[in-house]
Amino acid sequence: MALSEFSAALGFISNSEMDTVISSYEWDHVCTLHSAITALTPLCILGSYTLLLTAAEGRPVPPVALGPQNRTVHLVTEFVLLGFQGDGDMQRLFFSLILALYLLTLLGNGAIVCAVTWDRRLHTPMYVFLGNFAFLEIWYVSSTVPNMLANILSETKTISFSGCFLQFYFFFSLGTTECFFLSVMAYDRYLAICRPLRYPSIMTGKLCVSLICVCWMGGFLCYPVPIVLISQLPFCGPNVIDHFVCDPGPLFALSCAPAPSTELVCYTFNSMIIFGPFLSILGSYTLVLRAVLRVPSGAGRTKAFSTCGSHVMVVSLFYGTLMVMYVSPTSGNPAGMQKVVTLIYSAGTPLLNPFIYSLRNKDMKDALKKVLGLTATQH
């Protein structure tokens, strides 16, 4: 395969050349649908929120009988999230650092969403996927960080039963959606690099929008079953969670009765969600690297490995921490380590992704400069 084909596939061709291959009319419609998806997603999430809130609030609060002796116990109506502990100065330091990280994440990913939406040069499959991914990262980090900040300032550090499981739902659903998007983006790079001549006919606007819809819908339809199973466990004693999010591990530990079957179902479910997209990503990049190694030019291989290396780094960081936390039921990690690992993949990766995926790309840099008003006006 010619080096020029790989350069084009890796995004090093000019936009004018890309426009001759992909109809701008078609991708204008794709980006219109992209804007519609980003506008309608909050409504879909709001609908899911209402549904789950209704289910969670339907949990009976009066005393119930448990066990063969019909002991009467009171159900837990709220949990205590300990979060990151420390004295007053340490808490203020945590608050300042996490708030700065959150604002930078919103700024970076929000700028990418605006750039992809407004700049016609970015109306191509790779950037449409990237725009949706950045929009997802905004919701993903917002599912935990605002509550974490409020928890740091709170005296009681409590969260209601329904609020805990709603956070559980959104946090894990958005994480699942991110797994699906990483897999789709890897597949897009596989097609662009290994099938450059057929890429425009395969990755059409219709397929692009279909993949985006599958990622969003699949992510939010996966987790209701595990959440319902865990929410039906009897919580009748301690209600302190040594974490900053409602996580399945601490919730299982707080249950009054052992539930090995529910734990097995949830951990098997987590493993399937994590390993399914991961194996897809691994297969895509294996074929990409095998194709890149056939490029005769050393400079071409260096560019290719640089581009793939950035993607692999994000995948390794995100999936590595996920596997440590959720694949092994008996990982035995201390609470402090669990908090740090969760903070890395829930807040660290959304902050780094704009730099890794976008800011090294010339077209994205130019678009971001326009969005942020940094481009000098030329007459």
Short mmCIF file of C-alpha atoms in Angstrom, two decimals:
data_model
loop_
_atom_site.label_atom_id
_atom_site.label_comp_id
_atom_site.label_asym_id
_atom_site.label_seq_id
_atom_site.Cartn_x
_atom_site.Cartn_y
_atom_site.Cartn_z
CA MET A 1 0.00 0.00 0.00
CA ALA A 2 1.34 3.46 -0.87
CA LEU A 3 2.58 5.77 1.86
CA SER A 4 0.24 8.50 0.66
CA GLU A 5 -2.74 6.25 1.38
CA PHE A 6 -1.62 5.78 4.97
CA SER A 7 -0.96 9.48 5.37
CA ALA A 8 -4.46 10.20 4.16
CA ALA A 9 -5.91 7.56 6.45
CA LEU A 10 -4.07 8.89 9.48
CA GLY A 11 -5.57 12.34 9.06
CA PHE A 12 -2.50 13.98 7.51
CA ILE A 13 -4.22 14.91 4.26
CA SER A 14 -5.68 18.32 3.68
CA ASN A 15 -9.36 19.00 4.10
CA SER A 16 -9.72 19.90 0.43
CA GLU A 17 -8.57 16.41 -0.51
CA MET A 18 -10.91 14.86 2.00
CA ASP A 19 -13.81 16.86 0.61
CA THR A 20 -13.26 15.32 -2.83
CA VAL A 21 -13.80 11.87 -1.33
CA ILE A 22 -16.65 12.52 1.09
CA SER A 23 -19.62 14.62 0.10
CA SER A 24 -19.84 17.75 2.20
CA TYR A 25 -23.59 17.65 1.79
CA GLU A 26 -23.77 14.24 3.42
CA TRP A 27 -21.54 15.16 6.34
CA ASP A 28 -23.33 18.43 6.91
CA HIS A 29 -26.38 16.29 7.60
CA VAL A 30 -24.32 14.00 9.83
CA CYS A 31 -23.14 16.97 11.88
CA THR A 32 -26.68 18.29 12.05
CA LEU A 33 -27.68 14.92 13.51
CA HIS A 34 -24.63 15.14 15.80
CA SER A 35 -25.96 18.45 17.12
CA ALA A 36 -29.40 16.92 17.54
CA ILE A 37 -27.94 14.01 19.49
CA THR A 38 -26.03 16.33 21.82
CA ALA A 39 -29.22 18.34 22.32
CA LEU A 40 -31.52 15.35 22.87
CA THR A 41 -29.18 13.34 25.10
CA PRO A 42 -30.00 15.44 28.20
CA LEU A 43 -33.69 14.79 27.54
CA CYS A 44 -33.07 11.04 27.26
CA ILE A 45 -31.03 11.13 30.46
CA LEU A 46 -33.77 13.14 32.18
CA GLY A 47 -36.30 10.50 31.16
CA SER A 48 -34.09 7.72 32.51
CA TYR A 49 -33.55 9.77 35.68
CA THR A 50 -37.31 10.11 36.22
CA LEU A 51 -37.87 6.39 35.61
CA LEU A 52 -35.15 5.30 38.02
CA LEU A 53 -36.18 7.86 40.62
CA THR A 54 -39.70 6.48 40.56
CA ALA A 55 -38.38 2.94 40.98
CA ALA A 56 -35.96 3.92 43.74
CA GLU A 57 -38.52 5.90 45.67
CA GLY A 58 -40.85 2.94 45.46
CA ARG A 59 -38.56 1.05 47.84
CA PRO A 60 -40.44 0.47 51.12
CA VAL A 61 -39.12 2.40 54.10
CA PRO A 62 -41.19 0.93 56.97
CA PRO A 63 -39.78 -1.94 59.05
CA VAL A 64 -39.60 -5.33 57.38
CA ALA A 65 -39.05 -8.86 58.60
CA LEU A 66 -35.83 -10.65 57.68
CA GLY A 67 -34.40 -14.05 58.47
CA PRO A 68 -35.99 -17.23 59.73
CA GLN A 69 -36.76 -15.64 63.11
CA ASN A 70 -38.57 -12.72 61.39
CA ARG A 71 -36.35 -10.13 63.07
CA THR A 72 -37.70 -6.61 62.54
CA VAL A 73 -35.10 -4.21 61.10
CA HIS A 74 -35.26 -0.73 59.64
CA LEU A 75 -34.12 -0.13 56.10
CA VAL A 76 -31.39 2.40 55.35
CA THR A 77 -32.80 5.58 53.79
CA GLU A 78 -29.47 7.36 53.21
CA PHE A 79 -25.76 6.63 52.92
CA VAL A 80 -22.70 8.51 54.16
CA LEU A 81 -19.96 9.05 51.54
CA LEU A 82 -16.72 9.63 53.44
CA GLY A 83 -14.83 10.80 50.33
CA PHE A 84 -11.29 12.12 50.80
CA GLN A 85 -10.74 12.63 54.51
CA GLY A 86 -8.44 15.13 56.21
CA ASP A 87 -8.34 18.26 58.34
CA GLY A 88 -9.82 21.59 57.28
CA ASP A 89 -6.77 22.75 55.30
CA MET A 90 -6.50 19.43 53.51
CA GLN A 91 -10.19 19.49 52.62
CA ARG A 92 -9.84 22.99 51.17
CA LEU A 93 -6.85 21.83 49.14
CA PHE A 94 -8.82 18.86 47.80
CA PHE A 95 -11.73 21.13 46.94
CA SER A 96 -9.53 23.62 45.05
CA LEU A 97 -7.66 20.97 43.06
CA ILE A 98 -10.76 19.00 42.10
CA LEU A 99 -12.67 22.17 41.17
CA ALA A 100 -9.80 23.35 38.95
CA LEU A 101 -9.61 19.92 37.30
CA TYR A 102 -13.37 19.93 36.71
CA LEU A 103 -13.43 23.40 35.15
CA LEU A 104 -10.51 22.58 32.85
CA THR A 105 -12.27 19.40 31.77
CA LEU A 106 -15.46 21.30 30.95
CA LEU A 107 -13.50 23.95 29.04
CA GLY A 108 -11.43 21.49 26.99
CA ASN A 109 -14.22 19.12 26.04
CA GLY A 110 -16.76 21.93 25.57
CA ALA A 111 -14.41 23.68 23.14
CA ILE A 112 -14.08 20.47 21.13
CA VAL A 113 -17.87 20.05 20.91
CA CYS A 114 -18.23 23.63 19.68
CA ALA A 115 -15.37 23.28 17.20
CA VAL A 116 -16.78 20.09 15.66
CA THR A 117 -20.28 21.60 15.49
CA TRP A 118 -19.34 24.98 14.00
CA ASP A 119 -16.32 24.27 11.77
CA ARG A 120 -17.33 22.70 8.44
CA ARG A 121 -13.78 21.40 7.93
CA LEU A 122 -14.33 19.00 10.83
CA HIS A 123 -17.49 17.47 9.37
CA THR A 124 -15.81 14.10 8.82
CA PRO A 125 -16.36 10.76 10.62
CA MET A 126 -13.29 10.96 12.85
CA TYR A 127 -14.20 14.39 14.19
CA VAL A 128 -17.92 13.61 14.52
CA PHE A 129 -17.00 10.65 16.75
CA LEU A 130 -14.57 12.85 18.64
CA GLY A 131 -17.21 15.55 19.18
CA ASN A 132 -19.63 13.01 20.64
CA PHE A 133 -16.85 11.56 22.78
CA ALA A 134 -16.03 15.02 24.19
CA PHE A 135 -19.73 15.63 24.88
CA LEU A 136 -19.84 12.29 26.70
CA GLU A 137 -16.83 13.23 28.81
CA ILE A 138 -18.61 16.37 30.03
CA TRP A 139 -21.53 14.28 31.31
CA TYR A 140 -19.24 11.57 32.65
CA VAL A 141 -17.19 13.87 34.86
CA SER A 142 -20.34 15.75 35.89
CA SER A 143 -21.92 12.56 37.22
CA THR A 144 -19.47 12.45 40.14
CA VAL A 145 -17.39 15.61 40.59
CA PRO A 146 -20.14 18.13 41.57
CA ASN A 147 -21.41 15.76 44.26
CA MET A 148 -17.81 15.16 45.36
CA LEU A 149 -17.26 18.91 45.75
CA ALA A 150 -20.50 19.32 47.71
CA ASN A 151 -19.51 16.34 49.86
CA ILE A 152 -16.19 17.97 50.78
CA LEU A 153 -18.01 21.07 52.06
CA SER A 154 -20.78 19.11 53.78
CA GLU A 155 -20.82 18.38 57.48
CA THR A 156 -22.99 15.26 57.25
CA LYS A 157 -21.71 13.94 53.86
CA THR A 158 -24.98 12.08 53.31
CA ILE A 159 -26.70 11.04 50.08
CA SER A 160 -30.24 9.67 49.87
CA PHE A 161 -30.92 6.07 48.93
CA SER A 162 -32.47 7.05 45.60
CA GLY A 163 -29.71 9.62 44.95
CA CYS A 164 -27.04 6.98 45.55
CA PHE A 165 -28.48 4.55 43.03
CA LEU A 166 -29.19 7.29 40.50
CA GLN A 167 -25.54 8.33 40.69
CA PHE A 168 -24.63 4.65 40.35
CA TYR A 169 -26.75 4.41 37.21
CA PHE A 170 -25.44 7.49 35.44
CA PHE A 171 -21.81 6.93 36.41
CA PHE A 172 -21.72 3.36 35.14
CA SER A 173 -23.96 3.98 32.11
CA LEU A 174 -21.76 6.84 30.94
CA GLY A 175 -18.66 4.72 31.59
CA THR A 176 -20.15 1.93 29.49
CA THR A 177 -20.94 4.42 26.73
CA GLU A 178 -17.30 5.53 26.82
CA CYS A 179 -16.16 1.92 26.36
CA PHE A 180 -18.41 1.64 23.29
CA PHE A 181 -17.16 4.92 21.82
CA LEU A 182 -13.51 3.92 22.26
CA SER A 183 -14.29 0.70 20.39
CA VAL A 184 -16.07 2.54 17.57
CA MET A 185 -13.26 5.08 17.25
CA ALA A 186 -10.71 2.27 17.01
CA TYR A 187 -12.82 0.62 14.30
CA ASP A 188 -12.95 3.93 12.40
CA ARG A 189 -9.13 4.18 12.47
CA TYR A 190 -8.88 0.56 11.32
CA LEU A 191 -11.05 1.29 8.29
CA ALA A 192 -9.20 4.52 7.50
CA ILE A 193 -5.74 2.94 7.69
CA CYS A 194 -6.29 -0.62 6.51
CA ARG A 195 -9.08 0.09 3.97
CA PRO A 196 -8.33 3.65 2.79
CA LEU A 197 -9.80 3.25 -0.69
CA ARG A 198 -13.05 1.73 0.56
CA TYR A 199 -13.28 3.92 3.65
CA PRO A 200 -15.63 6.57 2.16
CA SER A 201 -18.05 3.91 0.89
CA ILE A 202 -18.03 1.99 4.20
CA MET A 203 -18.05 4.79 6.77
CA THR A 204 -21.03 6.64 5.31
CA GLY A 205 -23.04 9.25 7.13
CA LYS A 206 -25.78 6.73 7.83
CA LEU A 207 -23.36 4.23 9.40
CA CYS A 208 -21.69 6.97 11.41
CA VAL A 209 -24.97 8.15 12.94
CA SER A 210 -26.07 4.54 13.55
CA LEU A 211 -22.87 3.78 15.46
CA ILE A 212 -23.27 6.93 17.55
CA CYS A 213 -26.86 6.04 18.43
CA VAL A 214 -25.91 2.47 19.32
CA CYS A 215 -23.18 3.73 21.67
CA TRP A 216 -25.50 6.11 23.52
CA MET A 217 -28.51 3.79 23.70
CA GLY A 218 -26.45 0.70 24.50
CA GLY A 219 -24.65 2.44 27.34
CA PHE A 220 -27.85 3.56 29.05
CA LEU A 221 -29.71 0.27 28.53
CA CYS A 222 -27.02 -1.98 30.03
CA TYR A 223 -27.10 -1.13 33.72
CA PRO A 224 -30.73 -1.08 34.93
CA VAL A 225 -30.68 -4.84 35.63
CA PRO A 226 -27.57 -4.85 37.92
CA ILE A 227 -28.82 -1.73 39.70
CA VAL A 228 -32.24 -3.26 40.35
CA LEU A 229 -30.59 -6.42 41.71
CA ILE A 230 -28.34 -4.47 44.09
CA SER A 231 -31.11 -2.07 45.18
CA GLN A 232 -33.22 -5.04 46.31
CA LEU A 233 -30.58 -6.18 48.80
CA PRO A 234 -31.47 -5.58 52.47
CA PHE A 235 -29.59 -2.54 53.80
CA CYS A 236 -30.46 -2.47 57.48
CA GLY A 237 -27.31 -1.69 59.43
CA PRO A 238 -24.22 0.45 58.78
CA ASN A 239 -24.60 3.02 56.02
CA VAL A 240 -21.06 4.45 55.73
CA ILE A 241 -19.37 4.12 52.31
CA ASP A 242 -15.62 4.80 52.39
CA HIS A 243 -15.64 6.23 48.87
CA PHE A 244 -16.71 9.37 47.01
CA VAL A 245 -19.16 7.55 44.70
CA CYS A 246 -21.80 4.87 45.20
CA ASP A 247 -19.83 1.82 44.07
CA PRO A 248 -21.06 -1.79 43.95
CA GLY A 249 -18.25 -3.14 46.15
CA PRO A 250 -19.05 -1.02 49.24
CA LEU A 251 -22.79 -1.51 48.65
CA PHE A 252 -22.37 -5.30 48.72
CA ALA A 253 -20.38 -4.94 51.94
CA LEU A 254 -23.20 -2.94 53.57
CA SER A 255 -25.87 -5.52 52.76
CA CYS A 256 -27.33 -7.29 55.79
CA ALA A 257 -27.46 -10.63 54.01
CA PRO A 258 -24.81 -12.22 51.75
CA ALA A 259 -25.75 -12.27 48.08
CA PRO A 260 -23.15 -14.36 46.25
CA SER A 261 -25.38 -14.93 43.23
CA THR A 262 -26.02 -11.21 42.80
CA GLU A 263 -22.31 -10.47 43.16
CA LEU A 264 -21.47 -13.12 40.57
CA VAL A 265 -24.03 -11.72 38.13
CA CYS A 266 -22.76 -8.15 38.58
CA TYR A 267 -19.08 -8.98 38.28
CA THR A 268 -19.73 -11.19 35.25
CA PHE A 269 -21.74 -8.37 33.72
CA ASN A 270 -18.94 -5.87 34.41
CA SER A 271 -16.37 -8.21 32.90
CA MET A 272 -18.40 -8.64 29.71
CA ILE A 273 -18.90 -4.87 29.32
CA ILE A 274 -15.20 -4.19 29.89
CA PHE A 275 -13.66 -7.04 27.91
CA GLY A 276 -16.08 -6.97 24.95
CA PRO A 277 -15.14 -3.49 23.69
CA PHE A 278 -11.54 -3.96 24.86
CA LEU A 279 -11.04 -7.04 22.69
CA SER A 280 -12.57 -5.15 19.77
CA ILE A 281 -10.13 -2.27 20.32
CA LEU A 282 -7.22 -4.68 20.67
CA GLY A 283 -8.14 -6.43 17.42
CA SER A 284 -8.51 -3.13 15.53
CA TYR A 285 -5.16 -1.75 16.65
CA THR A 286 -3.41 -5.07 16.06
CA LEU A 287 -4.48 -4.92 12.41
CA VAL A 288 -3.56 -1.23 12.24
CA LEU A 289 -0.06 -1.82 13.58
CA ARG A 290 0.47 -4.78 11.27
CA ALA A 291 -0.47 -2.60 8.29
CA VAL A 292 1.69 0.30 9.46
CA LEU A 293 4.74 -1.95 9.77
CA ARG A 294 4.48 -2.53 6.02
CA VAL A 295 4.99 1.17 5.26
CA PRO A 296 8.43 1.44 3.63
CA SER A 297 9.22 4.94 4.90
CA GLY A 298 10.64 5.31 8.39
CA ALA A 299 9.05 8.75 8.74
CA GLY A 300 5.66 7.34 7.79
CA ARG A 301 5.94 4.61 10.38
CA THR A 302 6.98 7.14 13.03
CA LYS A 303 3.92 9.29 12.30
CA ALA A 304 1.66 6.27 12.33
CA PHE A 305 3.03 4.94 15.61
CA SER A 306 2.75 8.40 17.15
CA THR A 307 -0.93 8.64 16.22
CA CYS A 308 -1.75 5.10 17.33
CA GLY A 309 0.31 5.54 20.49
CA SER A 310 -1.89 8.42 21.64
CA HIS A 311 -5.04 6.33 21.21
CA VAL A 312 -3.50 3.29 22.87
CA MET A 313 -2.37 5.42 25.82
CA VAL A 314 -5.93 6.61 26.50
CA VAL A 315 -7.32 3.09 26.13
CA SER A 316 -4.64 1.65 28.44
CA LEU A 317 -5.21 4.29 31.11
CA PHE A 318 -9.00 3.95 31.06
CA TYR A 319 -9.25 0.18 30.73
CA GLY A 320 -6.34 -0.56 33.05
CA THR A 321 -7.99 1.24 35.96
CA LEU A 322 -11.40 -0.26 35.13
CA MET A 323 -10.03 -3.79 35.22
CA VAL A 324 -8.28 -3.20 38.54
CA MET A 325 -11.52 -1.95 40.08
CA TYR A 326 -14.30 -4.10 38.63
CA VAL A 327 -13.09 -7.29 36.96
CA SER A 328 -11.82 -9.20 40.01
CA PRO A 329 -14.39 -9.73 42.79
CA THR A 330 -11.59 -10.39 45.31
CA SER A 331 -9.14 -7.70 44.34
CA GLY A 332 -8.80 -6.65 47.99
CA ASN A 333 -7.67 -3.12 47.20
CA PRO A 334 -7.62 -0.76 50.20
CA ALA A 335 -10.18 2.04 50.23
CA GLY A 336 -7.56 4.71 49.59
CA MET A 337 -6.30 2.92 46.49
CA GLN A 338 -9.85 2.47 45.19
CA LYS A 339 -10.49 6.21 45.53
CA VAL A 340 -7.32 7.12 43.66
CA VAL A 341 -7.96 4.62 40.85
CA THR A 342 -11.57 5.76 40.50
CA LEU A 343 -10.47 9.41 40.42
CA ILE A 344 -8.00 8.63 37.62
CA TYR A 345 -10.50 7.09 35.21
CA SER A 346 -13.50 9.22 36.22
CA ALA A 347 -11.82 12.64 36.27
CA GLY A 348 -8.25 12.28 35.03
CA THR A 349 -8.92 10.73 31.63
CA PRO A 350 -11.67 13.23 30.69
CA LEU A 351 -9.14 16.01 31.38
CA LEU A 352 -6.36 14.41 29.31
CA ASN A 353 -8.43 13.25 26.36
CA PRO A 354 -8.75 16.68 24.67
CA PHE A 355 -4.97 17.02 24.68
CA ILE A 356 -4.26 13.48 23.53
CA TYR A 357 -6.94 13.19 20.85
CA SER A 358 -7.29 16.73 19.57
CA LEU A 359 -4.67 19.29 20.45
CA ARG A 360 -1.95 17.41 18.52
CA ASN A 361 -4.07 17.68 15.37
CA LYS A 362 -3.51 20.78 13.24
CA ASP A 363 -7.10 21.03 11.96
CA MET A 364 -8.47 20.75 15.49
CA LYS A 365 -5.99 23.31 16.78
CA ASP A 366 -7.08 25.81 14.12
CA ALA A 367 -10.76 25.18 14.86
CA LEU A 368 -10.22 25.57 18.60
CA LYS A 369 -8.39 28.85 18.06
CA LYS A 370 -11.42 30.14 16.18
CA VAL A 371 -13.81 28.96 18.88
CA LEU A 372 -11.72 30.57 21.62
CA GLY A 373 -11.21 33.75 19.59
CA LEU A 374 -7.45 33.37 19.37
CA THR A 375 -7.17 33.67 15.59
CA ALA A 376 -6.22 37.11 14.34
CA THR A 377 -8.65 38.58 11.82
CA GLN A 378 -7.09 38.97 8.40
CA HIS A 379 -8.37 41.49 5.85
#
